[in-house]
PDB file of C-alpha atoms in Angstrom:
ATOM      1  CA  UNK T  61     116.939  59.235 118.818  1.00  0.00           C
ATOM      2  CA  UNK T  62     113.036  57.495 118.251  1.00  0.00           C
ATOM      3  CA  UNK T  63     111.754  56.519 122.080  1.00  0.00           C
ATOM      4  CA  UNK T  64     110.178  53.467 120.203  1.00  0.00           C
ATOM      5  CA  UNK T  65     112.795  50.927 120.187  1.00  0.00           C
ATOM      6  CA  UNK T  66     111.409  47.494 120.126  1.00  0.00           C
ATOM      7  CA  UNK T  67     107.997  46.180 119.891  1.00  0.00           C
ATOM      8  CA  UNK T  68     106.552  42.385 119.910  1.00  0.00           C
ATOM      9  CA  UNK T  69     103.308  41.552 119.082  1.00  0.00           C
ATOM     10  CA  UNK T  70     101.080  38.937 118.725  1.00  0.00           C
ATOM     11  CA  UNK T  71      98.625  38.977 116.190  1.00  0.00           C
ATOM     12  CA  UNK T  72      95.158  37.325 117.621  1.00  0.00           C
ATOM     13  CA  UNK T  73      91.391  37.401 116.438  1.00  0.00           C
ATOM     14  CA  UNK T  74      89.627  40.073 118.534  1.00  0.00           C
ATOM     15  CA  UNK T  75      85.949  38.299 117.583  1.00  0.00           C
ATOM     16  CA  UNK T  76      84.972  36.273 120.495  1.00  0.00           C
ATOM     17  CA  UNK T  77      82.267  33.642 120.579  1.00  0.00           C
ATOM     18  CA  UNK T  78      79.763  33.353 123.705  1.00  0.00           C
ATOM     19  CA  UNK T  79      80.293  30.418 125.840  1.00  0.00           C
ATOM     20  CA  UNK T  80      76.532  29.531 126.270  1.00  0.00           C
ATOM     21  CA  UNK T  81      77.645  26.337 128.022  1.00  0.00           C
ATOM     22  CA  UNK T  82      78.739  25.533 131.877  1.00  0.00           C
ATOM     23  CA  UNK T  83      81.337  27.360 132.886  1.00  0.00           C
ATOM     24  CA  UNK T  84      84.009  25.977 134.744  1.00  0.00           C
ATOM     25  CA  UNK T  85      86.430  27.546 137.470  1.00  0.00           C
ATOM     26  CA  UNK T  86      88.766  29.675 136.192  1.00  0.00           C
ATOM     27  CA  UNK T  87      92.198  30.933 137.367  1.00  0.00           C
ATOM     28  CA  UNK T  88      95.165  33.332 135.416  1.00  0.00           C
ATOM     29  CA  UNK T  89      96.238  30.487 133.524  1.00  0.00           C
ATOM     30  CA  UNK T  90      93.253  29.124 132.215  1.00  0.00           C
ATOM     31  CA  UNK T  91      89.842  30.754 131.326  1.00  0.00           C
ATOM     32  CA  UNK T  92      87.386  30.183 128.656  1.00  0.00           C
ATOM     33  CA  UNK T  93      89.382  31.389 125.517  1.00  0.00           C
ATOM     34  CA  UNK T  94      92.514  29.439 126.684  1.00  0.00           C
ATOM     35  CA  UNK T  95      94.654  32.756 126.615  1.00  0.00           C
ATOM     36  CA  UNK T  96      95.559  35.436 129.231  1.00  0.00           C
ATOM     37  CA  UNK T  97      95.689  38.937 127.420  1.00  0.00           C
ATOM     38  CA  UNK T  98      99.011  40.445 128.457  1.00  0.00           C
ATOM     39  CA  UNK T  99     100.690  43.487 128.099  1.00  0.00           C
ATOM     40  CA  UNK T 100     104.938  43.707 129.133  1.00  0.00           C
ATOM     41  CA  UNK T 101     107.150  46.854 129.359  1.00  0.00           C
ATOM     42  CA  UNK T 102     110.448  47.470 130.045  1.00  0.00           C
ATOM     43  CA  UNK T 103     112.211  51.276 129.932  1.00  0.00           C
ATOM     44  CA  UNK T 104     115.372  51.960 129.998  1.00  0.00           C
ATOM     45  CA  UNK T 105     117.667  54.937 129.379  1.00  0.00           C
ATOM     46  CA  UNK T 106     119.656  55.620 126.515  1.00  0.00           C
ATOM     47  CA  UNK T 107     121.512  59.011 125.867  1.00  0.00           C
ATOM     48  CA  UNK T 108     119.387  61.357 128.289  1.00  0.00           C
ATOM     49  CA  UNK T 109     116.396  59.728 127.053  1.00  0.00           C
ATOM     50  CA  UNK T 110     114.012  57.289 128.305  1.00  0.00           C
ATOM     51  CA  UNK T 111     112.793  54.144 125.671  1.00  0.00           C
ATOM     52  CA  UNK T 112     111.272  50.963 125.336  1.00  0.00           C
ATOM     53  CA  UNK T 113     113.662  48.349 124.927  1.00  0.00           C
ATOM     54  CA  UNK T 114     110.945  45.715 125.396  1.00  0.00           C
ATOM     55  CA  UNK T 115     107.741  45.963 124.231  1.00  0.00           C
ATOM     56  CA  UNK T 116     105.027  42.545 124.261  1.00  0.00           C
ATOM     57  CA  UNK T 117     101.502  42.643 124.196  1.00  0.00           C
ATOM     58  CA  UNK T 118      98.406  40.327 123.140  1.00  0.00           C
ATOM     59  CA  UNK T 119      94.915  40.799 121.559  1.00  0.00           C
ATOM     60  CA  UNK T 120      93.405  42.760 122.355  1.00  0.00           C
ATOM     61  CA  UNK T 121      95.767  45.342 123.705  1.00  0.00           C
ATOM     62  CA  UNK T 122      98.672  47.532 121.796  1.00  0.00           C
ATOM     63  CA  UNK T 123     100.181  50.712 123.037  1.00  0.00           C
ATOM     64  CA  UNK T 124     100.418  53.641 120.869  1.00  0.00           C
ATOM     65  CA  UNK T 125     103.777  55.271 119.958  1.00  0.00           C
ATOM     66  CA  UNK T 126     105.486  57.160 123.098  1.00  0.00           C
ATOM     67  CA  UNK T 127     105.508  60.590 123.323  1.00  0.00           C
ATOM     68  CA  UNK T 128     108.677  62.673 124.222  1.00  0.00           C
ATOM     69  CA  UNK T 129     108.138  64.325 127.661  1.00  0.00           C
ATOM     70  CA  UNK T 130     110.192  67.801 128.078  1.00  0.00           C
ATOM     71  CA  UNK T 131     112.225  65.727 130.870  1.00  0.00           C
ATOM     72  CA  UNK T 132     113.389  63.360 128.520  1.00  0.00           C
ATOM     73  CA  UNK T 133     110.747  60.633 129.832  1.00  0.00           C
ATOM     74  CA  UNK T 134     107.816  58.930 127.582  1.00  0.00           C
ATOM     75  CA  UNK T 135     104.271  58.789 127.960  1.00  0.00           C
ATOM     76  CA  UNK T 136     103.012  55.374 126.933  1.00  0.00           C
ATOM     77  CA  UNK T 137      98.993  55.154 126.295  1.00  0.00           C
ATOM     78  CA  UNK T 138      97.304  51.687 126.411  1.00  0.00           C
ATOM     79  CA  UNK T 139      94.811  50.706 123.025  1.00  0.00           C
ATOM     80  CA  UNK T 140      92.520  48.196 123.715  1.00  0.00           C
ATOM     81  CA  UNK T 141      90.887  46.426 120.258  1.00  0.00           C
ATOM     82  CA  UNK T 142      87.494  45.268 122.396  1.00  0.00           C
ATOM     83  CA  UNK T 143      84.805  46.596 124.020  1.00  0.00           C
ATOM     84  CA  UNK T 144      85.507  46.280 127.229  1.00  0.00           C
ATOM     85  CA  UNK T 145      86.192  43.588 129.556  1.00  0.00           C
ATOM     86  CA  UNK T 146      84.349  40.260 129.687  1.00  0.00           C
ATOM     87  CA  UNK T 147      83.437  37.623 131.529  1.00  0.00           C
ATOM     88  CA  UNK T 148      85.905  34.800 131.903  1.00  0.00           C
ATOM     89  CA  UNK T 149      88.328  37.256 131.121  1.00  0.00           C
ATOM     90  CA  UNK T 150      92.377  37.053 132.266  1.00  0.00           C
ATOM     91  CA  UNK T 151      94.721  39.971 132.041  1.00  0.00           C
ATOM     92  CA  UNK T 152      98.354  40.108 133.363  1.00  0.00           C
ATOM     93  CA  UNK T 153     100.575  43.683 132.809  1.00  0.00           C
ATOM     94  CA  UNK T 154     103.898  43.873 133.599  1.00  0.00           C
ATOM     95  CA  UNK T 155     106.414  47.009 133.742  1.00  0.00           C
ATOM     96  CA  UNK T 156     109.817  46.841 134.285  1.00  0.00           C
ATOM     97  CA  UNK T 157     111.147  50.156 135.369  1.00  0.00           C
ATOM     98  CA  UNK T 158     114.699  50.584 134.359  1.00  0.00           C
ATOM     99  CA  UNK T 159     117.851  52.882 136.293  1.00  0.00           C
ATOM    100  CA  UNK T 160     117.087  56.627 135.106  1.00  0.00           C
ATOM    101  CA  UNK T 161     113.994  55.776 132.862  1.00  0.00           C
ATOM    102  CA  UNK T 162     110.875  57.884 133.540  1.00  0.00           C
ATOM    103  CA  UNK T 163     107.270  56.887 132.077  1.00  0.00           C
ATOM    104  CA  UNK T 164     103.827  57.778 132.778  1.00  0.00           C
ATOM    105  CA  UNK T 165     101.703  55.067 131.655  1.00  0.00           C
ATOM    106  CA  UNK T 166      97.546  55.987 130.244  1.00  0.00           C
ATOM    107  CA  UNK T 167      94.749  54.430 128.627  1.00  0.00           C
ATOM    108  CA  UNK T 168      92.686  55.747 125.733  1.00  0.00           C
ATOM    109  CA  UNK T 169      89.184  54.932 127.711  1.00  0.00           C
ATOM    110  CA  UNK T 170      87.612  54.043 130.412  1.00  0.00           C
ATOM    111  CA  UNK T 171      87.748  50.257 131.303  1.00  0.00           C
ATOM    112  CA  UNK T 172      83.998  49.254 131.170  1.00  0.00           C
ATOM    113  CA  UNK T 173      83.597  45.858 133.337  1.00  0.00           C
ATOM    114  CA  UNK T 174      80.509  44.252 131.274  1.00  0.00           C
ATOM    115  CA  UNK T 175      77.665  42.356 132.655  1.00  0.00           C
ATOM    116  CA  UNK T 176      78.300  38.760 133.830  1.00  0.00           C
ATOM    117  CA  UNK T 177      75.886  35.202 134.065  1.00  0.00           C
ATOM    118  CA  UNK T 178      77.750  34.011 136.893  1.00  0.00           C
ATOM    119  CA  UNK T 179      81.958  34.337 136.301  1.00  0.00           C
ATOM    120  CA  UNK T 180      83.838  37.150 136.586  1.00  0.00           C
ATOM    121  CA  UNK T 181      87.418  38.642 135.156  1.00  0.00           C
ATOM    122  CA  UNK T 182      90.418  39.127 136.693  1.00  0.00           C
ATOM    123  CA  UNK T 183      93.686  41.323 136.138  1.00  0.00           C
ATOM    124  CA  UNK T 184      97.088  41.188 137.506  1.00  0.00           C
ATOM    125  CA  UNK T 185      99.629  43.502 137.496  1.00  0.00           C
ATOM    126  CA  UNK T 186     103.600  43.525 138.481  1.00  0.00           C
ATOM    127  CA  UNK T 187     105.733  46.513 138.995  1.00  0.00           C
ATOM    128  CA  UNK T 188     108.964  47.192 139.320  1.00  0.00           C
ATOM    129  CA  UNK T 189     110.629  50.574 139.552  1.00  0.00           C
ATOM    130  CA  UNK T 190     114.843  50.347 139.894  1.00  0.00           C
ATOM    131  CA  UNK T 191     116.774  53.240 141.618  1.00  0.00           C
ATOM    132  CA  UNK T 192     116.614  56.234 139.972  1.00  0.00           C
ATOM    133  CA  UNK T 193     113.550  55.140 137.875  1.00  0.00           C
ATOM    134  CA  UNK T 194     110.403  56.933 137.803  1.00  0.00           C
ATOM    135  CA  UNK T 195     106.652  55.476 136.740  1.00  0.00           C
ATOM    136  CA  UNK T 196     103.516  57.029 136.922  1.00  0.00           C
ATOM    137  CA  UNK T 197     100.124  54.735 136.895  1.00  0.00           C
ATOM    138  CA  UNK T 198      97.337  56.657 135.593  1.00  0.00           C
ATOM    139  CA  UNK T 199      94.849  54.904 133.850  1.00  0.00           C
ATOM    140  CA  UNK T 200      91.176  56.223 132.766  1.00  0.00           C
ATOM    141  CA  UNK T 201      88.389  54.999 135.365  1.00  0.00           C
ATOM    142  CA  UNK T 202      86.780  52.047 135.675  1.00  0.00           C
ATOM    143  CA  UNK T 203      82.931  51.514 135.131  1.00  0.00           C
ATOM    144  CA  UNK T 204      81.455  48.260 136.699  1.00  0.00           C
ATOM    145  CA  UNK T 205      78.133  47.680 134.958  1.00  0.00           C
ATOM    146  CA  UNK T 206      75.261  45.559 136.430  1.00  0.00           C
ATOM    147  CA  UNK T 207      76.223  42.002 137.480  1.00  0.00           C
ATOM    148  CA  UNK T 208      79.576  42.335 136.913  1.00  0.00           C
ATOM    149  CA  UNK T 209      82.286  40.558 138.946  1.00  0.00           C
ATOM    150  CA  UNK T 210      86.020  42.015 138.470  1.00  0.00           C
ATOM    151  CA  UNK T 211      89.219  41.500 140.870  1.00  0.00           C
ATOM    152  CA  UNK T 212      92.716  43.387 140.094  1.00  0.00           C
ATOM    153  CA  UNK T 213      95.759  42.682 142.165  1.00  0.00           C
ATOM    154  CA  UNK T 214      98.371  44.871 141.771  1.00  0.00           C
ATOM    155  CA  UNK T 215     101.873  44.335 143.177  1.00  0.00           C
ATOM    156  CA  UNK T 216     104.707  47.113 143.149  1.00  0.00           C
ATOM    157  CA  UNK T 217     108.330  46.809 144.241  1.00  0.00           C
ATOM    158  CA  UNK T 218     110.701  49.505 144.504  1.00  0.00           C
ATOM    159  CA  UNK T 219     114.207  49.270 144.715  1.00  0.00           C
ATOM    160  CA  UNK T 220     115.095  51.849 147.106  1.00  0.00           C
ATOM    161  CA  UNK T 221     114.270  55.086 148.161  1.00  0.00           C
ATOM    162  CA  UNK T 222     115.275  57.043 144.559  1.00  0.00           C
ATOM    163  CA  UNK T 223     112.725  54.968 143.067  1.00  0.00           C
ATOM    164  CA  UNK T 224     109.542  57.221 142.416  1.00  0.00           C
ATOM    165  CA  UNK T 225     105.959  55.791 141.698  1.00  0.00           C
ATOM    166  CA  UNK T 226     102.934  57.665 141.468  1.00  0.00           C
ATOM    167  CA  UNK T 227      99.316  55.911 141.037  1.00  0.00           C
ATOM    168  CA  UNK T 228      95.865  56.776 140.392  1.00  0.00           C
ATOM    169  CA  UNK T 229      93.017  54.787 140.165  1.00  0.00           C
ATOM    170  CA  UNK T 230      89.241  56.368 139.745  1.00  0.00           C
ATOM    171  CA  UNK T 231      86.349  53.713 140.411  1.00  0.00           C
ATOM    172  CA  UNK T 232      82.773  54.754 139.764  1.00  0.00           C
ATOM    173  CA  UNK T 233      79.395  53.391 140.688  1.00  0.00           C
ATOM    174  CA  UNK T 234      78.615  51.704 137.410  1.00  0.00           C
ATOM    175  CA  UNK T 235      76.344  53.127 134.340  1.00  0.00           C
ATOM    176  CA  UNK T 236      74.691  55.879 136.368  1.00  0.00           C
ATOM    177  CA  UNK T 237      72.624  57.719 133.299  1.00  0.00           C
ATOM    178  CA  UNK T 238      71.199  53.922 133.112  1.00  0.00           C
ATOM    179  CA  UNK T 239      69.907  53.871 136.756  1.00  0.00           C
ATOM    180  CA  UNK T 240      72.903  51.414 137.259  1.00  0.00           C
ATOM    181  CA  UNK T 241      74.593  52.911 140.584  1.00  0.00           C
ATOM    182  CA  UNK T 242      76.344  50.067 142.910  1.00  0.00           C
ATOM    183  CA  UNK T 243      74.494  47.429 140.890  1.00  0.00           C
ATOM    184  CA  UNK T 244      77.510  45.331 140.015  1.00  0.00           C
ATOM    185  CA  UNK T 245      77.832  42.234 142.220  1.00  0.00           C
ATOM    186  CA  UNK T 246      81.876  42.476 143.037  1.00  0.00           C
ATOM    187  CA  UNK T 247      84.675  44.166 143.076  1.00  0.00           C
ATOM    188  CA  UNK T 248      87.902  43.731 144.377  1.00  0.00           C
ATOM    189  CA  UNK T 249      91.219  45.632 144.380  1.00  0.00           C
ATOM    190  CA  UNK T 250      94.037  44.663 146.193  1.00  0.00           C
ATOM    191  CA  UNK T 251      97.209  46.583 145.894  1.00  0.00           C
ATOM    192  CA  UNK T 252     100.780  45.801 147.504  1.00  0.00           C
ATOM    193  CA  UNK T 253     103.668  48.633 147.577  1.00  0.00           C
ATOM    194  CA  UNK T 254     107.196  47.647 148.513  1.00  0.00           C
ATOM    195  CA  UNK T 255     110.386  49.374 149.022  1.00  0.00           C
ATOM    196  CA  UNK T 256     113.472  46.801 149.500  1.00  0.00           C
ATOM    197  CA  UNK T 257     111.347  44.302 150.042  1.00  0.00           C
ATOM    198  CA  UNK T 258     109.654  46.275 153.274  1.00  0.00           C
ATOM    199  CA  UNK T 259     105.845  46.779 153.028  1.00  0.00           C
ATOM    200  CA  UNK T 260     104.858  50.475 152.893  1.00  0.00           C
ATOM    201  CA  UNK T 261     101.322  50.533 151.464  1.00  0.00           C
ATOM    202  CA  UNK T 262      98.507  48.104 151.167  1.00  0.00           C
ATOM    203  CA  UNK T 263      95.090  48.933 150.015  1.00  0.00           C
ATOM    204  CA  UNK T 264      92.700  45.704 150.052  1.00  0.00           C
ATOM    205  CA  UNK T 265      89.106  47.066 148.842  1.00  0.00           C
ATOM    206  CA  UNK T 266      86.282  44.358 148.385  1.00  0.00           C
ATOM    207  CA  UNK T 267      82.609  45.588 147.593  1.00  0.00           C
ATOM    208  CA  UNK T 268      79.939  43.463 147.334  1.00  0.00           C
ATOM    209  CA  UNK T 269      76.490  45.687 147.231  1.00  0.00           C
ATOM    210  CA  UNK T 270      74.368  42.904 147.753  1.00  0.00           C
ATOM    211  CA  UNK T 271      75.805  42.428 151.348  1.00  0.00           C
ATOM    212  CA  UNK T 272      76.047  45.983 152.525  1.00  0.00           C
ATOM    213  CA  UNK T 273      74.691  49.359 151.195  1.00  0.00           C
ATOM    214  CA  UNK T 274      77.041  51.406 149.129  1.00  0.00           C
ATOM    215  CA  UNK T 275      75.459  54.463 150.532  1.00  0.00           C
ATOM    216  CA  UNK T 276      75.972  54.061 154.006  1.00  0.00           C
ATOM    217  CA  UNK T 277      78.116  55.889 156.803  1.00  0.00           C
ATOM    218  CA  UNK T 278      81.764  54.625 156.462  1.00  0.00           C
ATOM    219  CA  UNK T 279      80.906  53.491 152.847  1.00  0.00           C
ATOM    220  CA  UNK T 280      80.427  55.684 149.666  1.00  0.00           C
ATOM    221  CA  UNK T 281      78.084  57.924 151.811  1.00  0.00           C
ATOM    222  CA  UNK T 282      75.925  59.424 148.996  1.00  0.00           C
ATOM    223  CA  UNK T 283      79.017  60.003 146.255  1.00  0.00           C
ATOM    224  CA  UNK T 284      79.366  57.888 143.407  1.00  0.00           C
ATOM    225  CA  UNK T 285      82.840  57.781 142.682  1.00  0.00           C
ATOM    226  CA  UNK T 286      86.155  57.837 144.014  1.00  0.00           C
ATOM    227  CA  UNK T 287      89.695  58.258 143.250  1.00  0.00           C
ATOM    228  CA  UNK T 288      92.837  56.499 145.108  1.00  0.00           C
ATOM    229  CA  UNK T 289      96.303  58.100 144.918  1.00  0.00           C
ATOM    230  CA  UNK T 290      99.684  56.902 146.221  1.00  0.00           C
ATOM    231  CA  UNK T 291     102.841  58.880 145.683  1.00  0.00           C
ATOM    232  CA  UNK T 292     106.163  58.016 147.110  1.00  0.00           C
ATOM    233  CA  UNK T 293     107.785  60.549 149.394  1.00  0.00           C
ATOM    234  CA  UNK T 294     108.237  64.766 147.815  1.00  0.00           C
ATOM    235  CA  UNK T 295     111.531  66.185 148.887  1.00  0.00           C
ATOM    236  CA  UNK T 296     109.026  69.018 150.585  1.00  0.00           C
ATOM    237  CA  UNK T 297     106.067  67.098 152.160  1.00  0.00           C
ATOM    238  CA  UNK T 298     104.876  69.791 154.464  1.00  0.00           C
ATOM    239  CA  UNK T 299     104.172  71.896 151.526  1.00  0.00           C
ATOM    240  CA  UNK T 300     103.493  69.112 149.124  1.00  0.00           C
ATOM    241  CA  UNK T 301     100.488  68.289 151.811  1.00  0.00           C
ATOM    242  CA  UNK T 302      99.444  71.556 152.211  1.00  0.00           C
ATOM    243  CA  UNK T 303      99.065  72.282 148.570  1.00  0.00           C
ATOM    244  CA  UNK T 304      96.954  69.137 148.473  1.00  0.00           C
ATOM    245  CA  UNK T 305      94.717  70.686 150.951  1.00  0.00           C
ATOM    246  CA  UNK T 306      93.915  74.006 149.428  1.00  0.00           C
ATOM    247  CA  UNK T 307      93.402  72.159 146.296  1.00  0.00           C
ATOM    248  CA  UNK T 308      90.699  70.374 148.226  1.00  0.00           C
ATOM    249  CA  UNK T 309      89.422  72.616 149.835  1.00  0.00           C
ATOM    250  CA  UNK T 310      88.838  74.826 146.405  1.00  0.00           C
ATOM    251  CA  UNK T 311      86.617  71.702 144.824  1.00  0.00           C
ATOM    252  CA  UNK T 312      84.517  71.506 148.033  1.00  0.00           C
ATOM    253  CA  UNK T 313      81.478  71.977 147.047  1.00  0.00           C
ATOM    254  CA  UNK T 314      82.316  69.366 143.435  1.00  0.00           C
ATOM    255  CA  UNK T 315      84.366  66.998 145.815  1.00  0.00           C
ATOM    256  CA  UNK T 316      85.501  65.738 149.317  1.00  0.00           C
ATOM    257  CA  UNK T 317      88.749  64.170 150.421  1.00  0.00           C
ATOM    258  CA  UNK T 318      92.064  63.655 152.329  1.00  0.00           C
ATOM    259  CA  UNK T 319      95.604  63.494 152.383  1.00  0.00           C
ATOM    260  CA  UNK T 320      97.599  61.118 154.583  1.00  0.00           C
ATOM    261  CA  UNK T 321     101.027  60.927 155.642  1.00  0.00           C
ATOM    262  CA  UNK T 322     102.298  57.270 156.009  1.00  0.00           C
ATOM    263  CA  UNK T 323     104.628  55.909 157.776  1.00  0.00           C
ATOM    264  CA  UNK T 324     107.633  56.229 155.915  1.00  0.00           C
ATOM    265  CA  UNK T 325     106.758  59.642 154.460  1.00  0.00           C
ATOM    266  CA  UNK T 326     105.188  58.415 150.823  1.00  0.00           C
ATOM    267  CA  UNK T 327     101.565  59.871 150.665  1.00  0.00           C
ATOM    268  CA  UNK T 328      98.036  58.442 150.043  1.00  0.00           C
ATOM    269  CA  UNK T 329      95.167  60.949 149.101  1.00  0.00           C
ATOM    270  CA  UNK T 330      91.640  59.597 148.778  1.00  0.00           C
ATOM    271  CA  UNK T 331      88.827  61.615 146.916  1.00  0.00           C
ATOM    272  CA  UNK T 332      85.195  61.327 146.773  1.00  0.00           C
ATOM    273  CA  UNK T 333      82.770  62.944 143.973  1.00  0.00           C
ATOM    274  CA  UNK T 334      79.779  62.780 141.457  1.00  0.00           C
ATOM    275  CA  UNK T 335      81.400  62.751 138.272  1.00  0.00           C
ATOM    276  CA  UNK T 336      84.480  61.085 137.047  1.00  0.00           C
ATOM    277  CA  UNK T 337      85.860  64.166 135.243  1.00  0.00           C
ATOM    278  CA  UNK T 338      86.016  66.269 138.187  1.00  0.00           C
ATOM    279  CA  UNK T 339      88.005  63.564 140.165  1.00  0.00           C
ATOM    280  CA  UNK T 340      90.264  63.153 136.893  1.00  0.00           C
ATOM    281  CA  UNK T 341      90.935  66.705 136.945  1.00  0.00           C
ATOM    282  CA  UNK T 342      91.783  67.107 140.350  1.00  0.00           C
ATOM    283  CA  UNK T 343      94.075  64.064 140.614  1.00  0.00           C
ATOM    284  CA  UNK T 344      96.193  65.522 137.822  1.00  0.00           C
ATOM    285  CA  UNK T 345      96.609  68.727 139.037  1.00  0.00           C
ATOM    286  CA  UNK T 346      97.947  66.570 143.128  1.00  0.00           C
ATOM    287  CA  UNK T 347     100.295  64.595 140.584  1.00  0.00           C
ATOM    288  CA  UNK T 348     101.470  67.834 138.842  1.00  0.00           C
ATOM    289  CA  UNK T 349     102.226  69.370 142.299  1.00  0.00           C
ATOM    290  CA  UNK T 350     105.542  66.776 142.301  1.00  0.00           C
ATOM    291  CA  UNK T 351     106.872  68.537 139.251  1.00  0.00           C
ATOM    292  CA  UNK T 352     107.554  71.443 141.990  1.00  0.00           C
ATOM    293  CA  UNK T 353     108.154  69.317 144.799  1.00  0.00           C
ATOM    294  CA  UNK T 354     110.610  66.515 143.017  1.00  0.00           C
ATOM    295  CA  UNK T 355     112.158  63.403 144.685  1.00  0.00           C
TER     296      UNK T 355
END
């Protein structure tokens, strides 16, 4: 059986004309292009395998045909026919993981947030994972260019303790090779995770480099890249925590970080380094540990 069941996409012209006039305030329902770029996925389980029961997207987004994983889950890769995120962009992602379905979500390339005159770009992501479902959200790192302003909001709802969720997000300082080191105007990332309606994790990150130095103590402290990971509680939390600490010790010359056990047994990991590839590889190793310590 193919893991690709249904795909509904809207054809749209990818050419965008620059607005040289006065820009008005925008929100998720109104922007200079008059349209929100959307991606919506629903995954279920059929005959022991995960299938996409519904897929909807608008330009510039689409997805590759999913890759079937050995455990019956699927890996879905996001494609974007665009140079990156532009001023005025509004994006809305939604993922619905039904009982028993297992999905890994990846992206093809780095998220590039381009320079902006005075406005910003926004994205909203909503994720729901049903009982017995599993979802790993692991896109490529984000690069905020000089002068950019971006706001991302994520809301994740887990039905119960059997709903598995893993997340990894990596943020860079900008185009470091071009001398852009924390030269963006604003970067905000708000993440809220609930289980059975109860709040279990919240991260409200808001950086405005013009207002405070990103290099000082308590901020990046000389590092240029950071990774944030969240995982629902593994079967053997102590073993998982110890293995993560061993990985951090092995990579201490290339990055630093720590792991925290949250109130209900879930874990958060934060990494700091100087290269996106190093943090990507280390994050992959951490997430692979969960296959040895399944929920």
